[in-house]
Structures are given as structure tokens and as C-alpha cells.
Coordinates of C-alpha atoms and ligand atoms in Angstrom, one line a residue:
X1 CA 79.1 79.0 86.0
X2 CA 75.8 80.7 85.3
X3 CA 76.1 84.4 86.0
X4 CA 73.7 86.0 88.4
X5 CA 71.1 88.5 87.3
X6 CA 73.3 91.3 88.8
X7 CA 76.3 90.0 86.9
X8 CA 74.4 90.1 83.7
X9 CA 73.4 93.7 84.4
X10 CA 77.1 94.6 85.2
X11 CA 78.5 92.9 82.1
X12 CA 75.9 94.6 79.8
X13 CA 76.7 98.1 81.3
X14 CA 80.5 97.5 81.0
X15 CA 80.2 96.4 77.4
X16 CA 78.0 99.3 76.3
X17 CA 80.3 101.8 78.1
X18 CA 83.3 100.0 76.6
X19 CA 81.9 100.5 73.1
X20 CA 81.5 104.2 73.8
X21 CA 85.1 104.5 75.0
X22 CA 86.4 102.7 72.0
X23 CA 84.6 105.0 69.7
X24 CA 86.0 108.0 71.5
X25 CA 89.4 106.4 71.7
X26 CA 89.5 106.4 67.9
X27 CA 89.0 110.2 68.0
X28 CA 91.6 110.7 70.7
X29 CA 94.2 108.9 68.4
X30 CA 93.4 111.6 65.8
X31 CA 93.7 114.4 68.3
X32 CA 97.3 113.4 69.4
X33 CA 98.8 115.5 66.6
X34 CA 96.9 118.6 67.5
X35 CA 98.6 121.2 69.8
X36 CA 95.6 121.5 72.1
X37 CA 95.6 117.8 72.7
X38 CA 92.7 115.6 73.7
X39 CA 92.2 116.7 77.4
X40 CA 88.7 118.2 77.1
X41 CA 87.6 115.4 74.8
X42 CA 88.8 112.7 77.2
X43 CA 86.9 114.3 80.1
X44 CA 83.7 114.1 78.0
X45 CA 84.4 110.5 77.0
X46 CA 84.9 109.7 80.7
X47 CA 81.6 111.3 81.6
X48 CA 79.8 109.7 78.7
X49 CA 80.9 106.3 79.8
X50 CA 79.9 107.1 83.4
X51 CA 76.4 108.2 82.5
X52 CA 75.9 105.0 80.3
X53 CA 76.9 102.8 83.3
X54 CA 74.7 104.8 85.7
X55 CA 71.7 104.6 83.5
X56 CA 72.1 100.9 83.0
X57 CA 72.8 100.0 86.6
X58 CA 70.3 102.3 88.3
X59 CA 67.5 101.5 85.8
X60 CA 68.0 97.7 86.5
X61 CA 68.5 98.2 90.3
X62 CA 66.8 101.5 91.3
X63 CA 67.2 100.6 95.0
X64 CA 71.0 100.3 95.1
X65 CA 73.4 103.2 96.0
X66 CA 76.0 104.6 93.7
X67 CA 79.6 105.7 94.2
X68 CA 81.6 106.7 91.1
X69 CA 84.7 108.7 90.4
X70 CA 83.3 111.4 88.2
X71 CA 80.4 112.1 90.5
X72 CA 80.1 114.7 93.3
X73 CA 79.4 112.6 96.4
X74 CA 77.7 109.3 96.8
X75 CA 74.0 108.4 96.3
X76 CA 72.6 106.3 99.1
X77 CA 69.8 104.1 97.7
X78 CA 66.6 103.0 99.3
X79 CA 68.5 99.8 100.0
X80 CA 71.4 101.2 102.0
X81 CA 73.2 97.8 102.2
X82 CA 74.0 97.7 98.5
X83 CA 75.9 100.0 96.3
X84 CA 77.7 100.1 92.9
X85 CA 81.3 101.3 93.0
X86 CA 82.3 102.5 89.5
X87 CA 85.3 103.8 87.7
X88 CA 84.1 104.5 84.2
X89 CA 87.6 105.0 82.8
X90 CA 90.5 103.6 84.7
X91 CA 93.8 104.4 82.9
X92 CA 92.9 107.9 81.8
X93 CA 96.4 109.0 81.1
X94 CA 96.8 106.0 78.7
X95 CA 93.6 106.8 77.0
X96 CA 94.6 110.5 76.7
X97 CA 97.9 109.5 75.1
X98 CA 96.3 107.1 72.6
X99 CA 97.6 104.0 74.4
X100 CA 95.1 101.1 74.4
X101 CA 95.4 100.0 78.1
X102 CA 92.4 101.2 80.0
X103 CA 89.3 99.7 81.6
X104 CA 85.8 100.1 82.9
X105 CA 85.6 98.9 86.6
X106 CA 82.2 98.0 88.2
X107 CA 81.9 96.5 91.7
X108 CA 78.8 95.6 93.7
X109 CA 79.2 96.0 97.4
X110 CA 76.8 94.4 99.9
X111 CA 77.1 95.2 103.6
X112 CA 80.6 96.4 103.1
X113 CA 81.7 93.3 101.2
X114 CA 82.4 93.3 97.5
X115 CA 80.2 90.5 96.1
X116 CA 80.5 90.9 92.3
X117 CA 83.1 92.5 90.1
X118 CA 83.7 93.4 86.4
X119 CA 86.9 94.9 84.9
X120 CA 86.5 95.3 81.2
X121 CA 89.3 96.2 78.8
X122 CA 87.5 97.1 75.7
X123 CA 90.6 97.6 73.5
X124 CA 91.5 93.9 74.0
X125 CA 87.9 92.7 74.6
X126 CA 89.0 91.1 77.8
X127 CA 86.3 90.9 80.4
X128 CA 87.5 90.0 83.9
X129 CA 84.7 89.0 86.2
X130 CA 83.9 87.4 89.5
X131 CA 81.2 86.7 92.0
X132 CA 82.1 86.0 95.6
X133 CA 82.6 82.2 96.2
X134 CA 82.3 81.5 92.4
X135 CA 85.9 81.9 91.2
X136 CA 87.3 84.5 88.7
X137 CA 87.1 84.4 84.9
X138 CA 88.5 86.3 81.9
X139 CA 85.8 85.9 79.3
X140 CA 85.0 82.2 79.6
X141 CA 88.4 81.1 81.0
X142 CA 88.8 80.4 84.7
X143 CA 91.6 82.5 86.3
X144 CA 94.3 81.4 88.8
X145 CA 97.1 83.5 90.2
X146 CA 100.6 82.5 89.2
X147 CA 102.4 79.6 90.8
X148 CA 105.8 81.2 91.0
X149 CA 107.7 81.0 94.3
X150 CA 110.9 82.9 93.7
X151 CA 111.1 86.7 93.6
X152 CA 113.9 86.8 91.1
X153 CA 111.7 84.9 88.5
X154 CA 108.6 87.1 89.2
X155 CA 107.3 90.2 87.5
X156 CA 105.5 92.8 89.6
X157 CA 103.4 95.8 88.8
X158 CA 103.2 99.1 90.7
X159 CA 101.5 102.4 90.2
X160 CA 102.9 105.9 90.7
X161 CA 100.7 108.9 91.0
X162 CA 101.3 111.7 88.5
X163 CA 104.1 113.9 89.9
X164 CA 104.7 111.1 92.5
X165 CA 102.2 112.5 95.1
X166 CA 103.1 112.3 98.7
X167 CA 104.6 108.8 98.4
X168 CA 107.3 109.6 95.9
X169 CA 110.3 109.0 98.3
X170 CA 108.8 105.7 99.4
X171 CA 108.1 104.7 95.8
X172 CA 111.7 105.4 94.7
X173 CA 113.0 103.5 97.7
X174 CA 110.7 100.5 96.9
X175 CA 111.8 100.5 93.3
X176 CA 115.5 100.5 94.5
X177 CA 114.8 97.3 96.4
X178 CA 112.5 95.6 94.0
X179 CA 114.3 96.1 90.7
X180 CA 117.4 94.1 91.6
X181 CA 115.4 91.4 93.5
X182 CA 112.9 90.5 90.7
X183 CA 112.5 89.7 87.0
X184 CA 111.0 93.1 86.3
X185 CA 108.7 95.9 87.4
X186 CA 105.8 97.2 85.2
X187 CA 103.9 100.5 85.6
X188 CA 101.1 100.4 83.1
X189 CA 98.8 103.0 84.6
X190 CA 95.4 101.2 85.2
X191 CA 95.0 99.9 88.7
X192 CA 91.9 97.8 87.9
X193 CA 93.9 96.0 85.2
X194 CA 97.0 95.6 87.4
X195 CA 94.8 93.6 89.8
X196 CA 93.1 91.7 87.0
X197 CA 96.5 90.8 85.6
X198 CA 97.6 89.4 89.0
X199 CA 94.4 87.3 89.0
X200 CA 95.3 86.0 85.5
X201 CA 98.8 85.1 86.6
X202 CA 100.3 87.6 84.2
X203 CA 101.8 89.7 87.0
X204 CA 103.0 87.8 90.0
X205 CA 102.1 90.6 92.3
X206 CA 101.3 94.3 92.5
X207 CA 101.5 97.1 95.0
X208 CA 100.5 100.8 95.1
X209 CA 99.9 103.5 97.7
X210 CA 96.9 105.7 98.1
X211 CA 94.2 104.4 95.7
X212 CA 90.5 105.2 95.7
X213 CA 87.7 102.6 96.2
X214 CA 86.6 102.8 92.5
X215 CA 90.2 102.0 91.4
X216 CA 90.3 98.7 93.2
X217 CA 86.9 97.5 94.4
X218 CA 86.3 95.2 91.5
X219 CA 89.9 94.0 91.1
X220 CA 90.3 93.0 94.7
X221 CA 87.5 90.5 94.5
X222 CA 88.8 89.1 91.2
X223 CA 92.3 88.5 92.7
X224 CA 90.9 86.9 95.8
X225 CA 88.6 84.6 93.8
X226 CA 91.6 83.6 91.7
X227 CA 93.4 82.5 94.9
X228 CA 95.6 85.6 95.6
X229 CA 96.2 87.5 98.8
X230 CA 95.2 91.2 98.8
X231 CA 95.8 93.5 101.8
X232 CA 96.1 97.3 102.3
X233 CA 99.6 98.6 101.6
X234 CA 99.6 100.2 105.1
X235 CA 99.6 97.4 107.7
X236 CA 96.3 97.3 109.5
X237 CA 94.9 100.0 107.2
X238 CA 91.7 100.1 105.2
X239 CA 91.7 98.7 101.7
X240 CA 88.8 100.9 100.5
X241 CA 89.9 103.9 102.6
X242 CA 92.9 105.0 100.6
X243 CA 95.6 102.9 102.3
X244 CA 96.8 101.3 99.0
X245 CA 97.0 97.7 98.0
X246 CA 99.6 94.9 98.0
X247 CA 98.9 91.5 96.5
X248 CA 100.5 88.3 95.3
X249 CA 100.1 84.6 95.4
X250 CA 100.4 82.8 98.7
X251 CA 104.1 81.9 98.3
X252 CA 105.3 85.3 97.1
X253 CA 103.2 87.5 99.4
X254 CA 105.5 87.3 102.5
X255 CA 108.5 87.9 100.3
X256 CA 106.9 90.9 98.6
X257 CA 105.9 92.3 102.0
X258 CA 109.5 91.9 103.2
X259 CA 111.0 93.5 100.1
X260 CA 108.8 96.5 100.6
X261 CA 109.4 96.7 104.3
X262 CA 105.8 96.0 105.2
X263 CA 104.9 94.0 108.3
X264 CA 103.2 90.7 107.4
X265 CA 100.0 89.6 109.2
X266 CA 100.3 86.3 111.2
X267 CA 98.3 83.7 109.2
Ligands
LIG1 C1 94.5 105.9 88.1 C2 95.0 104.6 87.5 C3 96.5 104.5 87.8 C4 96.8 104.7 89.3 C5 96.2 106.0 89.8 C6 94.7 106.0 89.5 P1 92.4 106.9 86.7 O1 93.1 106.0 87.8 O2 94.4 103.5 88.1 O3 97.1 103.3 87.5 O4 98.2 104.7 89.5 O5 96.4 106.0 91.2 O6 94.2 107.2 90.0 O7 92.7 108.4 87.1 O8 93.1 106.6 85.4 O9 91.0 106.6 86.8
LIG2 CA1 91.0 104.9 88.4
LIG3 CA1 88.9 107.1 86.3

């Protein structure tokens, strides 16, 4: 597949920001032993990555809008139908604690639809990318969701907000149902990579409550283009509106919904 001009712009931005994050990550590893910790330094690393991405994307496409996590409010561009949705550092807690599992997430939305996506894990140099209708890839390799059909053989990921947030009771109830019914649950702390790993068939499914658009915009397209089902965690809710996410392959999706007590849409 030949990447579009937009995809080339996105990949370039993700790689440059990824290099900056890796440089800062080296410093964070040194700061682990200090009493003050790496908190302030990480905030700066996050902002540095964001400004690199912003400069790259808005310079190449000055007409597009911009929505990013570390920014106050959204920029509506001269072309109001297109906007970038960016999380410059997804997996901040991992980064802060010196754990190499974090990503840059960049999505391009057109008329409310995500049409191109990049999730880049710079520590492992894994670049997950997809354009609508063109399939999903990790570096040059085409991705496909897993083919497993049985819950007990499947590994699922979830996410839990720091301190548990307002969903803590629900999360604990879900874990109580899922742990005995599956081959295992992972909670690795980077939603964009959780989705990318479902697309790659590493996880068989993933669910999480209450995410922001920048956490999932890119990953959702990558899962769909790899053949997976993705819906809001709240039945009938809004995927980009904070209603969480649930995803799996076609066979497991209804079983996952059932195990989590979520209504399934008629298909
Ligand atoms: C967080 C991560 C985490 C998820 C949180 C997100 P951040 O993003 O994706 O996995 O559980 O809900 O906020 O803060 O590291 O960009
Ligand atoms: Ca995030
Ligand atoms: Ca972030």
C-alpha cells in the first residue's frame, strides 16, 4: 500500500516526536532514584512532544483543525471538516515510572469520521497505522485481529483510571467476572496501544470506561481496519464522547459483551 500524503505527514510527525520522547525517557530513568521524582520533567517532555507534532502537522496542513490533550481547547481550522486529534504521550504513568510502554497517537478526522491513524511506540519502534478502507499495518506487516473463539483461551486488556475514578465499583465487578472466564487480563496503561494490540491479535479484546477522544481516535480505526468490532462501552453511547470502548474479534465480541453485562447490538 502506498501511504497518502497525509499519512506521510503523520508518520513523520510521530517519528520526530517519538525521538524526542525517547531522549527524555533516558533522563526519566535517571530521575527515578531522586526523591523529587520525574513529574515536572515528564510534563515538559509531554509538551515538547506535543509542540513538535503541532508544528509538523499544522505546517503541512495549515487549514486543518487541532484537538490535543495538552492544549486548552480546540482550534477550528479554515477547513472545519478536518481536524487532527492528538495524544502526544499516551501511557504517561509508564513513562514517569521508567517503563517503556507508551505511544504517540495521531488521528485525522474528516466530517466526524476517522480516516487516518498512527499509533507509534518509540521504545519498541512499532508504528501501527491505517487509512480508512486500506487495512491496518504494524511497520510493513499487515494486521489482523486474533481468530480465537473461546473466552477461556483469550487474553483481554482493560484500563483503570488512577484512583479508580467513578467507575471503580464497576471495574472491580467486571474483573470478578472476567478473571475466572478468560486466559488472563492485562492492564498496561496506554489505551492507544491496547487498541493497537487488539488489531495485531496480541490481545483478543479490550474494554475501558470513560476515555477521551485523543486516547482512542487513532486506535479505533486501526482495530476496525484489522477486522475487529469497536463500540462504546455504554450501549448506544458516543465513542468519542467519553462513553468508553469495548472491542474484540467478531466471534468473541458478543461473549465479551455478555461477560461485562453489556447489551449487544443486533447485527
Ligand atoms: C491514559 C492511558 C491509560 C488509560 C487512561 C488514559 P495518558 O492516558 O491511556 O491507559 O487508562 O484512561 O487517560 O494520561 O497516559 O495520556
Ligand atoms: Ca491518553
Ligand atoms: Ca497523554
